[in-house]
Amino acid sequence: MAAPLGPVPPGPDRDDPADHTRLEADASALTLVLAKATASVYPKVPAAQLRALQFIGDHEPVNLTRLTEELGTIPSSASRICDRLQASGLLDRRPATTDRREVELLLTSDGRSLLHRLKEARREGLAHILDAMPAPARTALLHGLSEFAAIATPTPQPHPHRDTA
């Protein structure tokens, strides 16, 4: 069982723009660490393609419509991303098992390997930084990230037409 978090240092004031600016800068530092790890693993895959790979890897098989919605783009742009990933040997397309008019997107073994290496590089980069932090700072960070995740992660809402009885 995890140890209690203990007292948490005072947090930023929600109404203080300076605190928001500092938090945005801190988030930028985390983004930089993750981007550096990403570039070291596979520097030839642009961020949009990595995002597509990660979504497909987490939800495969995925159809192009679902990927388009996730990327917030238009179908032709999502299709071009898939073309490039397929040409790189990271993605495969096949007729859907439920509807042969539809195409499913799946990772190849190289695509899975890339995502695994990326996850490990990110984990190592973060571990290096966390190891250098004093224990109270890590505890405060954990508490803050837990609160952030609780607010940022939407809770599933019941479907309005489903019978709950």
PDB file of C-alpha atoms in Angstrom:
ATOM      1  CA  MET A   1       0.000   0.000   0.000  1.00  0.00           C
ATOM      2  CA  ALA A   2       1.268   3.466  -0.863  1.00  0.00           C
ATOM      3  CA  ALA A   3       2.342   5.795   1.899  1.00  0.00           C
ATOM      4  CA  PRO A   4       0.102   8.802   2.531  1.00  0.00           C
ATOM      5  CA  LEU A   5       1.125  11.875   0.623  1.00  0.00           C
ATOM      6  CA  GLY A   6       1.367  14.091   3.688  1.00  0.00           C
ATOM      7  CA  PRO A   7       1.066  17.866   3.612  1.00  0.00           C
ATOM      8  CA  VAL A   8       1.119  19.437   0.226  1.00  0.00           C
ATOM      9  CA  PRO A   9       2.874  22.759  -0.264  1.00  0.00           C
ATOM     10  CA  PRO A  10       0.595  25.679  -1.084  1.00  0.00           C
ATOM     11  CA  GLY A  11      -0.401  25.615  -4.716  1.00  0.00           C
ATOM     12  CA  PRO A  12      -0.800  28.295  -7.302  1.00  0.00           C
ATOM     13  CA  ASP A  13      -3.566  30.824  -7.007  1.00  0.00           C
ATOM     14  CA  ARG A  14      -6.190  30.150  -9.691  1.00  0.00           C
ATOM     15  CA  ASP A  15      -6.662  33.860 -10.281  1.00  0.00           C
ATOM     16  CA  ASP A  16      -2.994  34.828 -10.446  1.00  0.00           C
ATOM     17  CA  PRO A  17      -1.865  35.077 -14.102  1.00  0.00           C
ATOM     18  CA  ALA A  18       1.784  34.756 -13.012  1.00  0.00           C
ATOM     19  CA  ASP A  19       1.042  31.304 -11.559  1.00  0.00           C
ATOM     20  CA  HIS A  20      -0.606  30.234 -14.804  1.00  0.00           C
ATOM     21  CA  THR A  21       2.409  31.452 -16.764  1.00  0.00           C
ATOM     22  CA  ARG A  22       4.763  29.532 -14.455  1.00  0.00           C
ATOM     23  CA  LEU A  23       2.668  26.376 -14.781  1.00  0.00           C
ATOM     24  CA  GLU A  24       2.643  26.684 -18.576  1.00  0.00           C
ATOM     25  CA  ALA A  25       6.442  27.032 -18.536  1.00  0.00           C
ATOM     26  CA  ASP A  26       6.732  23.965 -16.286  1.00  0.00           C
ATOM     27  CA  ALA A  27       4.477  21.997 -18.628  1.00  0.00           C
ATOM     28  CA  SER A  28       6.675  23.134 -21.519  1.00  0.00           C
ATOM     29  CA  ALA A  29       9.697  21.664 -19.726  1.00  0.00           C
ATOM     30  CA  LEU A  30       7.926  18.309 -19.463  1.00  0.00           C
ATOM     31  CA  THR A  31       6.965  18.505 -23.129  1.00  0.00           C
ATOM     32  CA  LEU A  32      10.597  19.191 -23.998  1.00  0.00           C
ATOM     33  CA  VAL A  33      11.751  16.096 -22.073  1.00  0.00           C
ATOM     34  CA  LEU A  34       9.202  13.932 -23.892  1.00  0.00           C
ATOM     35  CA  ALA A  35      10.043  15.450 -27.276  1.00  0.00           C
ATOM     36  CA  LYS A  36      13.766  14.890 -26.704  1.00  0.00           C
ATOM     37  CA  ALA A  37      13.111  11.219 -25.879  1.00  0.00           C
ATOM     38  CA  THR A  38      10.911  10.913 -28.963  1.00  0.00           C
ATOM     39  CA  ALA A  39      13.550  12.413 -31.252  1.00  0.00           C
ATOM     40  CA  SER A  40      16.216  10.086 -29.899  1.00  0.00           C
ATOM     41  CA  VAL A  41      14.124   6.991 -30.662  1.00  0.00           C
ATOM     42  CA  TYR A  42      12.903   7.708 -34.150  1.00  0.00           C
ATOM     43  CA  PRO A  43      13.802  11.144 -35.472  1.00  0.00           C
ATOM     44  CA  LYS A  44      12.233  10.579 -38.908  1.00  0.00           C
ATOM     45  CA  VAL A  45       8.629  10.213 -37.694  1.00  0.00           C
ATOM     46  CA  PRO A  46       6.844  13.566 -37.375  1.00  0.00           C
ATOM     47  CA  ALA A  47       4.697  14.248 -34.312  1.00  0.00           C
ATOM     48  CA  ALA A  48       1.383  13.850 -36.193  1.00  0.00           C
ATOM     49  CA  GLN A  49       2.433  10.398 -37.410  1.00  0.00           C
ATOM     50  CA  LEU A  50       3.529   9.373 -33.897  1.00  0.00           C
ATOM     51  CA  ARG A  51       0.209  10.563 -32.519  1.00  0.00           C
ATOM     52  CA  ALA A  52      -1.624   8.490 -35.119  1.00  0.00           C
ATOM     53  CA  LEU A  53       0.545   5.450 -34.342  1.00  0.00           C
ATOM     54  CA  GLN A  54      -0.091   5.797 -30.618  1.00  0.00           C
ATOM     55  CA  PHE A  55      -3.846   6.087 -31.091  1.00  0.00           C
ATOM     56  CA  ILE A  56      -3.956   3.106 -33.431  1.00  0.00           C
ATOM     57  CA  GLY A  57      -1.755   1.099 -31.055  1.00  0.00           C
ATOM     58  CA  ASP A  58      -4.052   1.877 -28.123  1.00  0.00           C
ATOM     59  CA  HIS A  59      -7.304   1.147 -29.992  1.00  0.00           C
ATOM     60  CA  GLU A  60      -6.532  -1.199 -32.876  1.00  0.00           C
ATOM     61  CA  PRO A  61      -8.054  -2.082 -35.132  1.00  0.00           C
ATOM     62  CA  VAL A  62      -9.117   1.455 -36.016  1.00  0.00           C
ATOM     63  CA  ASN A  63     -10.891   2.682 -39.124  1.00  0.00           C
ATOM     64  CA  LEU A  64      -9.926   5.861 -40.942  1.00  0.00           C
ATOM     65  CA  THR A  65     -13.019   7.744 -39.744  1.00  0.00           C
ATOM     66  CA  ARG A  66     -12.158   7.148 -36.096  1.00  0.00           C
ATOM     67  CA  LEU A  67      -8.518   8.146 -36.672  1.00  0.00           C
ATOM     68  CA  THR A  68      -9.626  11.296 -38.507  1.00  0.00           C
ATOM     69  CA  GLU A  69     -11.834  12.267 -35.560  1.00  0.00           C
ATOM     70  CA  GLU A  70      -9.031  11.626 -33.066  1.00  0.00           C
ATOM     71  CA  LEU A  71      -6.512  13.679 -35.033  1.00  0.00           C
ATOM     72  CA  GLY A  72      -9.027  16.476 -35.589  1.00  0.00           C
ATOM     73  CA  THR A  73      -8.249  16.586 -39.283  1.00  0.00           C
ATOM     74  CA  ILE A  74      -9.930  15.807 -42.594  1.00  0.00           C
ATOM     75  CA  PRO A  75     -10.027  12.297 -44.086  1.00  0.00           C
ATOM     76  CA  SER A  76      -7.546  13.068 -46.880  1.00  0.00           C
ATOM     77  CA  SER A  77      -4.941  14.309 -44.358  1.00  0.00           C
ATOM     78  CA  ALA A  78      -5.412  11.268 -42.124  1.00  0.00           C
ATOM     79  CA  SER A  79      -5.150   9.036 -45.192  1.00  0.00           C
ATOM     80  CA  ARG A  80      -1.848  10.682 -46.214  1.00  0.00           C
ATOM     81  CA  ILE A  81      -0.495  10.122 -42.699  1.00  0.00           C
ATOM     82  CA  CYS A  82      -1.447   6.462 -43.020  1.00  0.00           C
ATOM     83  CA  ASP A  83       0.149   6.280 -46.483  1.00  0.00           C
ATOM     84  CA  ARG A  84       3.445   7.526 -45.032  1.00  0.00           C
ATOM     85  CA  LEU A  85       3.270   5.185 -42.036  1.00  0.00           C
ATOM     86  CA  GLN A  86       2.516   2.246 -44.309  1.00  0.00           C
ATOM     87  CA  ALA A  87       5.380   3.189 -46.649  1.00  0.00           C
ATOM     88  CA  SER A  88       7.677   3.267 -43.584  1.00  0.00           C
ATOM     89  CA  GLY A  89       6.569  -0.237 -42.623  1.00  0.00           C
ATOM     90  CA  LEU A  90       4.909   0.896 -39.386  1.00  0.00           C
ATOM     91  CA  LEU A  91       1.248   0.490 -40.348  1.00  0.00           C
ATOM     92  CA  ASP A  92      -0.804  -2.069 -42.185  1.00  0.00           C
ATOM     93  CA  ARG A  93      -4.261  -1.824 -43.746  1.00  0.00           C
ATOM     94  CA  ARG A  94      -6.675  -4.707 -44.211  1.00  0.00           C
ATOM     95  CA  PRO A  95     -10.350  -5.161 -45.012  1.00  0.00           C
ATOM     96  CA  ALA A  96     -12.441  -4.905 -41.846  1.00  0.00           C
ATOM     97  CA  THR A  97     -13.711  -8.157 -40.404  1.00  0.00           C
ATOM     98  CA  THR A  98     -17.202  -6.730 -39.839  1.00  0.00           C
ATOM     99  CA  ASP A  99     -17.626  -4.804 -43.102  1.00  0.00           C
ATOM    100  CA  ARG A 100     -15.347  -5.558 -46.052  1.00  0.00           C
ATOM    101  CA  ARG A 101     -16.055  -2.103 -47.527  1.00  0.00           C
ATOM    102  CA  GLU A 102     -14.225  -0.592 -44.586  1.00  0.00           C
ATOM    103  CA  VAL A 103     -10.472  -0.672 -43.989  1.00  0.00           C
ATOM    104  CA  GLU A 104      -8.882  -1.409 -40.625  1.00  0.00           C
ATOM    105  CA  LEU A 105      -5.614   0.187 -39.564  1.00  0.00           C
ATOM    106  CA  LEU A 106      -3.184  -1.954 -37.561  1.00  0.00           C
ATOM    107  CA  LEU A 107       0.384  -1.582 -36.386  1.00  0.00           C
ATOM    108  CA  THR A 108       3.054  -3.797 -37.879  1.00  0.00           C
ATOM    109  CA  SER A 109       5.606  -5.430 -35.597  1.00  0.00           C
ATOM    110  CA  ASP A 110       7.954  -2.537 -36.474  1.00  0.00           C
ATOM    111  CA  GLY A 111       5.238  -0.064 -35.439  1.00  0.00           C
ATOM    112  CA  ARG A 112       4.744  -1.844 -32.108  1.00  0.00           C
ATOM    113  CA  SER A 113       8.492  -1.958 -31.585  1.00  0.00           C
ATOM    114  CA  LEU A 114       8.791   1.773 -32.269  1.00  0.00           C
ATOM    115  CA  LEU A 115       6.061   2.602 -29.740  1.00  0.00           C
ATOM    116  CA  HIS A 116       7.702   0.323 -27.165  1.00  0.00           C
ATOM    117  CA  ARG A 117      11.097   2.019 -27.657  1.00  0.00           C
ATOM    118  CA  LEU A 118       9.432   5.424 -27.463  1.00  0.00           C
ATOM    119  CA  LYS A 119       7.670   4.553 -24.204  1.00  0.00           C
ATOM    120  CA  GLU A 120      10.932   3.258 -22.712  1.00  0.00           C
ATOM    121  CA  ALA A 121      12.891   6.349 -23.786  1.00  0.00           C
ATOM    122  CA  ARG A 122      10.246   8.629 -22.279  1.00  0.00           C
ATOM    123  CA  ARG A 123      10.198   6.577 -19.076  1.00  0.00           C
ATOM    124  CA  GLU A 124      14.005   6.709 -18.810  1.00  0.00           C
ATOM    125  CA  GLY A 125      14.077  10.457 -19.459  1.00  0.00           C
ATOM    126  CA  LEU A 126      11.486  11.128 -16.792  1.00  0.00           C
ATOM    127  CA  ALA A 127      13.120   8.692 -14.331  1.00  0.00           C
ATOM    128  CA  HIS A 128      16.438  10.503 -14.727  1.00  0.00           C
ATOM    129  CA  ILE A 129      14.810  13.802 -13.824  1.00  0.00           C
ATOM    130  CA  LEU A 130      12.689  12.359 -11.003  1.00  0.00           C
ATOM    131  CA  ASP A 131      15.739  10.658  -9.484  1.00  0.00           C
ATOM    132  CA  ALA A 132      17.440  14.050  -9.277  1.00  0.00           C
ATOM    133  CA  MET A 133      14.464  15.612  -7.437  1.00  0.00           C
ATOM    134  CA  PRO A 134      14.297  15.616  -3.631  1.00  0.00           C
ATOM    135  CA  ALA A 135      11.666  13.244  -2.196  1.00  0.00           C
ATOM    136  CA  PRO A 136       9.315  16.013  -0.960  1.00  0.00           C
ATOM    137  CA  ALA A 137       9.300  17.563  -4.442  1.00  0.00           C
ATOM    138  CA  ARG A 138       8.469  14.182  -6.027  1.00  0.00           C
ATOM    139  CA  THR A 139       5.630  13.736  -3.524  1.00  0.00           C
ATOM    140  CA  ALA A 140       4.259  17.188  -4.305  1.00  0.00           C
ATOM    141  CA  LEU A 141       4.567  16.497  -8.039  1.00  0.00           C
ATOM    142  CA  LEU A 142       2.720  13.187  -7.671  1.00  0.00           C
ATOM    143  CA  HIS A 143      -0.065  14.867  -5.745  1.00  0.00           C
ATOM    144  CA  GLY A 144      -0.309  17.694  -8.261  1.00  0.00           C
ATOM    145  CA  LEU A 145      -0.349  15.341 -11.241  1.00  0.00           C
ATOM    146  CA  SER A 146      -3.013  13.192  -9.573  1.00  0.00           C
ATOM    147  CA  GLU A 147      -5.203  16.257  -9.083  1.00  0.00           C
ATOM    148  CA  PHE A 148      -4.498  17.402 -12.642  1.00  0.00           C
ATOM    149  CA  ALA A 149      -5.417  13.988 -14.078  1.00  0.00           C
ATOM    150  CA  ALA A 150      -8.616  13.828 -12.018  1.00  0.00           C
ATOM    151  CA  ILE A 151      -9.771  17.142 -13.438  1.00  0.00           C
ATOM    152  CA  ALA A 152      -8.438  16.659 -16.979  1.00  0.00           C
ATOM    153  CA  THR A 153      -9.819  13.141 -17.457  1.00  0.00           C
ATOM    154  CA  PRO A 154     -13.492  13.268 -18.390  1.00  0.00           C
ATOM    155  CA  THR A 155     -15.728  10.917 -16.469  1.00  0.00           C
ATOM    156  CA  PRO A 156     -17.897   8.682 -18.640  1.00  0.00           C
ATOM    157  CA  GLN A 157     -21.461   9.888 -18.777  1.00  0.00           C
ATOM    158  CA  PRO A 158     -24.347   7.406 -18.909  1.00  0.00           C
ATOM    159  CA  HIS A 159     -25.875   7.023 -22.348  1.00  0.00           C
ATOM    160  CA  PRO A 160     -29.251   8.873 -22.322  1.00  0.00           C
ATOM    161  CA  HIS A 161     -31.090   6.095 -24.168  1.00  0.00           C
ATOM    162  CA  ARG A 162     -29.785   3.129 -22.202  1.00  0.00           C
ATOM    163  CA  ASP A 163     -32.025   1.473 -19.666  1.00  0.00           C
ATOM    164  CA  THR A 164     -30.254   1.606 -16.296  1.00  0.00           C
ATOM    165  CA  ALA A 165     -32.745  -0.588 -14.464  1.00  0.00           C
TER     166      ALA A 165
END
